[in-house]
Amino acid sequence: MDYTEPQFFRVMQYAARADRDVVDMVSGNPDWDPPEGLRDGLRDYAEAPADDYQYPPSVGLTPLRDEIAARRGVDRNRVLITNGAGEANHLAMTGGLHHFDGNEILLTDPVYPYYAGRANFVGADISFVPVDERNRLDPADVRAAASDETAVIVVNSPNNPTGAVYDADAMAEFAAIAEEYDALLLSDEVYDHFDYAGRFSSALHADSDHVVATNSLSKTMAITGFRVGYAIFPPEDGPTGALLERARTQHMLTNVTGSRPAQYAVLRALKTTSPDYYAACRRRLEDRVDDFCAALAEVGAEYNRPDGGFYVMARFPGFPGSFENVYELIDEAGVAGMPGEAFGESRRDWIRFALVTPRVDEAAQRLANYFE
């Protein structure tokens, strides 16, 4: 697969040009409301004094970093607010390549295409480690693939696209492999609030100087347009402390800083949102997973029931997950998903569906009608 250009937009643009109604199950844009505290924060910010309309600190608003640090059990100085989790991942990847001796990035197959795209963009050598039959990355396979050339190992839990969730033992093993080969473990934890199995554990719990954890509020609060993410780097006074200083500098040179009103509103939401909001979001997604998987079973499709996140991968008999077949589903069934071949080799026969639409049941019926 060519990862030099974004693959999602190929499908989204094709669906937009279709001459029929299409249920969008391509992108991961939540379809529910953000917390009310976020709206309150924006309303209040509109009346803020002129000074509050100027640059915030490049590393992020101090109270927001304090709040994130308290929730993640780390020192505030380790927290860098970024332009979404995308920038956080980019800073960690490039930092790992710069700091450690190797030039290889180990990625999971299937892979979230933007990881591979970033690795291509920075000129890294890329190796893929296929998941097992349970759609999980086996630490033993990662260890077998790692070498002295490995600079960065990327893990995403809960995973996009497989829905796999890694527990504390697995994350500790991934961190240990990074330490053994003097590499960086980059743990993207953006779907951490969507853990249905109760298995999720942050890589930060491994307490390793070879771990950077990244996250954002985009999925958690249904605010993908706000672009408030963060990275938690190893302590600055530790053996890999240079990672943090380099990330701060690269962030400042690229973005100067992030959006002040967006950070202000996110902080208000973090402080005022009840756990009930997050629980309701999880229940909504679990119900959609139940309904969609039941519909897939009725038409004889093979599917993975995700342990986390909000994506389902399905394989239809005699209908591999190519771009051409996805385009056919758009034209003939009115449902847009992502082709498995966009995520790598190991699940190229599958199609990934994002369940962040209130039309999940309608999409399932359209698929059932098409494949009957």
PDB file of C-alpha atoms in Angstrom, residues 25-189:
ATOM      1  CA  MET A  25     -18.887   4.839   8.078  1.00  0.00           C
ATOM      2  CA  VAL A  26     -15.423   5.961   6.993  1.00  0.00           C
ATOM      3  CA  SER A  27     -14.270   8.613   9.416  1.00  0.00           C
ATOM      4  CA  GLY A  28     -14.098   8.539  13.210  1.00  0.00           C
ATOM      5  CA  ASN A  29     -16.110  11.704  13.865  1.00  0.00           C
ATOM      6  CA  PRO A  30     -18.393  11.179  16.892  1.00  0.00           C
ATOM      7  CA  ASP A  31     -22.015  12.075  16.171  1.00  0.00           C
ATOM      8  CA  TRP A  32     -23.083  12.958  19.732  1.00  0.00           C
ATOM      9  CA  ASP A  33     -22.927  16.210  21.673  1.00  0.00           C
ATOM     10  CA  PRO A  34     -19.865  17.345  23.618  1.00  0.00           C
ATOM     11  CA  PRO A  35     -20.152  17.848  27.386  1.00  0.00           C
ATOM     12  CA  GLU A  36     -22.190  20.881  28.395  1.00  0.00           C
ATOM     13  CA  GLY A  37     -19.205  22.184  30.351  1.00  0.00           C
ATOM     14  CA  LEU A  38     -17.351  22.609  27.098  1.00  0.00           C
ATOM     15  CA  ARG A  39     -20.073  24.847  25.702  1.00  0.00           C
ATOM     16  CA  ASP A  40     -20.134  26.785  28.976  1.00  0.00           C
ATOM     17  CA  GLY A  41     -16.391  27.301  28.735  1.00  0.00           C
ATOM     18  CA  LEU A  42     -16.706  28.706  25.226  1.00  0.00           C
ATOM     19  CA  ARG A  43     -19.489  31.060  26.284  1.00  0.00           C
ATOM     20  CA  ASP A  44     -17.432  32.364  29.188  1.00  0.00           C
ATOM     21  CA  TYR A  45     -14.341  32.744  27.046  1.00  0.00           C
ATOM     22  CA  ALA A  46     -16.202  35.082  24.714  1.00  0.00           C
ATOM     23  CA  GLU A  47     -16.258  37.622  27.565  1.00  0.00           C
ATOM     24  CA  ALA A  48     -12.602  37.184  28.538  1.00  0.00           C
ATOM     25  CA  PRO A  49     -10.314  40.236  28.664  1.00  0.00           C
ATOM     26  CA  ALA A  50      -8.077  41.139  25.741  1.00  0.00           C
ATOM     27  CA  ASP A  51      -4.999  39.509  27.267  1.00  0.00           C
ATOM     28  CA  ASP A  52      -6.718  36.118  27.092  1.00  0.00           C
ATOM     29  CA  TYR A  53      -6.951  36.451  23.309  1.00  0.00           C
ATOM     30  CA  GLN A  54      -3.163  36.394  22.935  1.00  0.00           C
ATOM     31  CA  TYR A  55      -0.678  33.526  22.751  1.00  0.00           C
ATOM     32  CA  PRO A  56      -0.946  30.961  25.523  1.00  0.00           C
ATOM     33  CA  PRO A  57       2.232  29.248  26.750  1.00  0.00           C
ATOM     34  CA  SER A  58       3.665  27.139  23.936  1.00  0.00           C
ATOM     35  CA  VAL A  59       3.536  23.978  26.073  1.00  0.00           C
ATOM     36  CA  GLY A  60      -0.150  24.575  26.857  1.00  0.00           C
ATOM     37  CA  LEU A  61      -2.246  26.279  29.493  1.00  0.00           C
ATOM     38  CA  THR A  62      -0.803  25.534  32.916  1.00  0.00           C
ATOM     39  CA  PRO A  63      -4.139  24.630  34.569  1.00  0.00           C
ATOM     40  CA  LEU A  64      -4.926  22.215  31.714  1.00  0.00           C
ATOM     41  CA  ARG A  65      -1.537  20.552  32.047  1.00  0.00           C
ATOM     42  CA  ASP A  66      -2.091  20.341  35.809  1.00  0.00           C
ATOM     43  CA  GLU A  67      -5.439  18.633  35.278  1.00  0.00           C
ATOM     44  CA  ILE A  68      -4.046  16.114  32.777  1.00  0.00           C
ATOM     45  CA  ALA A  69      -1.003  15.430  34.947  1.00  0.00           C
ATOM     46  CA  ALA A  70      -3.196  14.743  37.975  1.00  0.00           C
ATOM     47  CA  ARG A  71      -5.389  12.358  35.997  1.00  0.00           C
ATOM     48  CA  ARG A  72      -2.415  10.491  34.551  1.00  0.00           C
ATOM     49  CA  GLY A  73      -0.326  10.457  37.730  1.00  0.00           C
ATOM     50  CA  VAL A  74       2.678  12.298  36.298  1.00  0.00           C
ATOM     51  CA  ASP A  75       4.510  15.543  36.888  1.00  0.00           C
ATOM     52  CA  ARG A  76       3.087  18.510  34.958  1.00  0.00           C
ATOM     53  CA  ASN A  77       6.434  19.229  33.295  1.00  0.00           C
ATOM     54  CA  ARG A  78       6.120  15.983  31.339  1.00  0.00           C
ATOM     55  CA  VAL A  79       2.852  17.096  29.664  1.00  0.00           C
ATOM     56  CA  LEU A  80       2.930  18.881  26.304  1.00  0.00           C
ATOM     57  CA  ILE A  81      -0.348  20.112  24.799  1.00  0.00           C
ATOM     58  CA  THR A  82      -0.396  19.495  21.049  1.00  0.00           C
ATOM     59  CA  ASN A  83      -2.512  20.086  17.962  1.00  0.00           C
ATOM     60  CA  GLY A  84      -4.448  16.859  18.433  1.00  0.00           C
ATOM     61  CA  ALA A  85      -3.007  13.406  18.980  1.00  0.00           C
ATOM     62  CA  GLY A  86      -1.697  13.553  15.409  1.00  0.00           C
ATOM     63  CA  GLU A  87       0.934  16.126  16.293  1.00  0.00           C
ATOM     64  CA  ALA A  88       1.708  14.328  19.539  1.00  0.00           C
ATOM     65  CA  ASN A  89       2.416  11.123  17.593  1.00  0.00           C
ATOM     66  CA  HIS A  90       4.517  12.992  15.055  1.00  0.00           C
ATOM     67  CA  LEU A  91       6.644  14.611  17.762  1.00  0.00           C
ATOM     68  CA  ALA A  92       7.189  11.282  19.470  1.00  0.00           C
ATOM     69  CA  MET A  93       8.072   9.463  16.243  1.00  0.00           C
ATOM     70  CA  THR A  94      10.554  12.053  15.049  1.00  0.00           C
ATOM     71  CA  GLY A  95      11.977  12.392  18.542  1.00  0.00           C
ATOM     72  CA  GLY A  96      12.557   8.662  18.804  1.00  0.00           C
ATOM     73  CA  LEU A  97      14.248   8.539  15.416  1.00  0.00           C
ATOM     74  CA  HIS A  98      16.493  11.441  16.380  1.00  0.00           C
ATOM     75  CA  HIS A  99      17.363  10.215  19.866  1.00  0.00           C
ATOM     76  CA  PHE A 100      17.977   6.501  19.313  1.00  0.00           C
ATOM     77  CA  ASP A 101      20.482   4.891  16.966  1.00  0.00           C
ATOM     78  CA  GLY A 102      18.188   2.977  14.629  1.00  0.00           C
ATOM     79  CA  ASN A 103      16.125   4.221  11.698  1.00  0.00           C
ATOM     80  CA  GLU A 104      13.322   1.634  11.864  1.00  0.00           C
ATOM     81  CA  ILE A 105       9.762   2.102  13.066  1.00  0.00           C
ATOM     82  CA  LEU A 106       7.835  -1.058  13.971  1.00  0.00           C
ATOM     83  CA  LEU A 107       4.125  -0.834  13.195  1.00  0.00           C
ATOM     84  CA  THR A 108       1.209  -3.211  13.625  1.00  0.00           C
ATOM     85  CA  ASP A 109      -0.411  -4.869  10.612  1.00  0.00           C
ATOM     86  CA  PRO A 110      -3.216  -3.890  10.189  1.00  0.00           C
ATOM     87  CA  VAL A 111      -2.013  -0.362  10.772  1.00  0.00           C
ATOM     88  CA  TYR A 112      -3.744   2.971  11.169  1.00  0.00           C
ATOM     89  CA  PRO A 113      -2.594   4.445   7.835  1.00  0.00           C
ATOM     90  CA  TYR A 114      -1.467   7.780   9.263  1.00  0.00           C
ATOM     91  CA  TYR A 115       1.218   6.051  11.346  1.00  0.00           C
ATOM     92  CA  ALA A 116       2.699   4.578   8.194  1.00  0.00           C
ATOM     93  CA  GLY A 117       2.254   7.868   6.370  1.00  0.00           C
ATOM     94  CA  ARG A 118       4.179   9.748   9.046  1.00  0.00           C
ATOM     95  CA  ALA A 119       6.924   7.138   9.048  1.00  0.00           C
ATOM     96  CA  ASN A 120       7.255   7.548   5.274  1.00  0.00           C
ATOM     97  CA  PHE A 121       7.197  11.306   5.620  1.00  0.00           C
ATOM     98  CA  VAL A 122      10.196  11.350   7.962  1.00  0.00           C
ATOM     99  CA  GLY A 123      12.174   8.824   5.905  1.00  0.00           C
ATOM    100  CA  ALA A 124      12.115   5.956   8.396  1.00  0.00           C
ATOM    101  CA  ASP A 125      12.489   2.308   7.524  1.00  0.00           C
ATOM    102  CA  ILE A 126       9.193   0.567   8.248  1.00  0.00           C
ATOM    103  CA  SER A 127       8.556  -2.985   9.415  1.00  0.00           C
ATOM    104  CA  PHE A 128       5.121  -4.433  10.090  1.00  0.00           C
ATOM    105  CA  VAL A 129       4.259  -6.984  12.773  1.00  0.00           C
ATOM    106  CA  PRO A 130       1.021  -8.850  11.943  1.00  0.00           C
ATOM    107  CA  VAL A 131      -1.577  -9.305  14.668  1.00  0.00           C
ATOM    108  CA  ASP A 132      -2.605 -12.808  15.744  1.00  0.00           C
ATOM    109  CA  GLU A 133      -5.900 -14.562  15.076  1.00  0.00           C
ATOM    110  CA  ARG A 134      -7.481 -12.625  17.967  1.00  0.00           C
ATOM    111  CA  ASN A 135      -6.521  -9.340  16.265  1.00  0.00           C
ATOM    112  CA  ARG A 136      -3.955  -8.626  18.981  1.00  0.00           C
ATOM    113  CA  LEU A 137      -0.288  -7.794  18.762  1.00  0.00           C
ATOM    114  CA  ASP A 138       1.687 -10.557  20.476  1.00  0.00           C
ATOM    115  CA  PRO A 139       4.675  -9.151  22.429  1.00  0.00           C
ATOM    116  CA  ALA A 140       6.671 -12.228  21.408  1.00  0.00           C
ATOM    117  CA  ASP A 141       6.204 -11.296  17.749  1.00  0.00           C
ATOM    118  CA  VAL A 142       7.301  -7.724  18.466  1.00  0.00           C
ATOM    119  CA  ARG A 143      10.425  -8.990  20.213  1.00  0.00           C
ATOM    120  CA  ALA A 144      11.206 -11.261  17.260  1.00  0.00           C
ATOM    121  CA  ALA A 145      10.841  -8.340  14.846  1.00  0.00           C
ATOM    122  CA  ALA A 146      12.851  -5.826  16.890  1.00  0.00           C
ATOM    123  CA  SER A 147      16.565  -5.307  16.343  1.00  0.00           C
ATOM    124  CA  ASP A 148      19.325  -2.809  16.910  1.00  0.00           C
ATOM    125  CA  GLU A 149      17.897  -0.904  13.923  1.00  0.00           C
ATOM    126  CA  THR A 150      14.603  -0.323  15.746  1.00  0.00           C
ATOM    127  CA  ALA A 151      14.130   3.228  16.993  1.00  0.00           C
ATOM    128  CA  VAL A 152      10.357   3.380  17.586  1.00  0.00           C
ATOM    129  CA  ILE A 153       7.660   0.801  18.347  1.00  0.00           C
ATOM    130  CA  VAL A 154       4.084   2.057  17.885  1.00  0.00           C
ATOM    131  CA  VAL A 155       1.180   0.535  19.813  1.00  0.00           C
ATOM    132  CA  ASN A 156      -2.426   1.769  19.733  1.00  0.00           C
ATOM    133  CA  SER A 157      -4.825   0.610  22.464  1.00  0.00           C
ATOM    134  CA  PRO A 158      -7.793   0.448  22.122  1.00  0.00           C
ATOM    135  CA  ASN A 159      -6.838  -0.185  18.556  1.00  0.00           C
ATOM    136  CA  ASN A 160      -7.948   1.350  15.293  1.00  0.00           C
ATOM    137  CA  PRO A 161      -8.929  -0.652  13.241  1.00  0.00           C
ATOM    138  CA  THR A 162      -9.033  -3.993  15.126  1.00  0.00           C
ATOM    139  CA  GLY A 163     -10.584  -2.975  18.457  1.00  0.00           C
ATOM    140  CA  ALA A 164      -7.883  -4.822  20.417  1.00  0.00           C
ATOM    141  CA  VAL A 165      -7.186  -3.642  23.968  1.00  0.00           C
ATOM    142  CA  TYR A 166      -3.911  -4.386  25.774  1.00  0.00           C
ATOM    143  CA  ASP A 167      -3.661  -5.016  29.492  1.00  0.00           C
ATOM    144  CA  ALA A 168      -0.927  -4.024  31.927  1.00  0.00           C
ATOM    145  CA  ASP A 169       1.131  -7.173  31.318  1.00  0.00           C
ATOM    146  CA  ALA A 170       1.197  -6.660  27.555  1.00  0.00           C
ATOM    147  CA  MET A 171       2.078  -2.982  27.870  1.00  0.00           C
ATOM    148  CA  ALA A 172       4.869  -3.810  30.315  1.00  0.00           C
ATOM    149  CA  GLU A 173       6.261  -6.300  27.806  1.00  0.00           C
ATOM    150  CA  PHE A 174       6.142  -3.774  24.980  1.00  0.00           C
ATOM    151  CA  ALA A 175       7.991  -1.273  27.183  1.00  0.00           C
ATOM    152  CA  ALA A 176      10.561  -3.904  28.141  1.00  0.00           C
ATOM    153  CA  ILE A 177      11.230  -4.647  24.457  1.00  0.00           C
ATOM    154  CA  ALA A 178      11.776  -0.944  23.811  1.00  0.00           C
ATOM    155  CA  GLU A 179      14.251  -0.807  26.684  1.00  0.00           C
ATOM    156  CA  GLU A 180      16.020  -3.986  25.546  1.00  0.00           C
ATOM    157  CA  TYR A 181      16.633  -2.586  22.058  1.00  0.00           C
ATOM    158  CA  ASP A 182      17.156   1.013  23.209  1.00  0.00           C
ATOM    159  CA  ALA A 183      14.106   2.241  21.337  1.00  0.00           C
ATOM    160  CA  LEU A 184      10.987   4.262  22.105  1.00  0.00           C
ATOM    161  CA  LEU A 185       7.564   2.787  22.778  1.00  0.00           C
ATOM    162  CA  LEU A 186       4.971   5.198  21.400  1.00  0.00           C
ATOM    163  CA  SER A 187       1.601   4.340  22.940  1.00  0.00           C
ATOM    164  CA  ASP A 188      -1.361   6.062  21.288  1.00  0.00           C
ATOM    165  CA  GLU A 189      -4.211   5.880  23.797  1.00  0.00           C
TER     166      GLU A 189
END
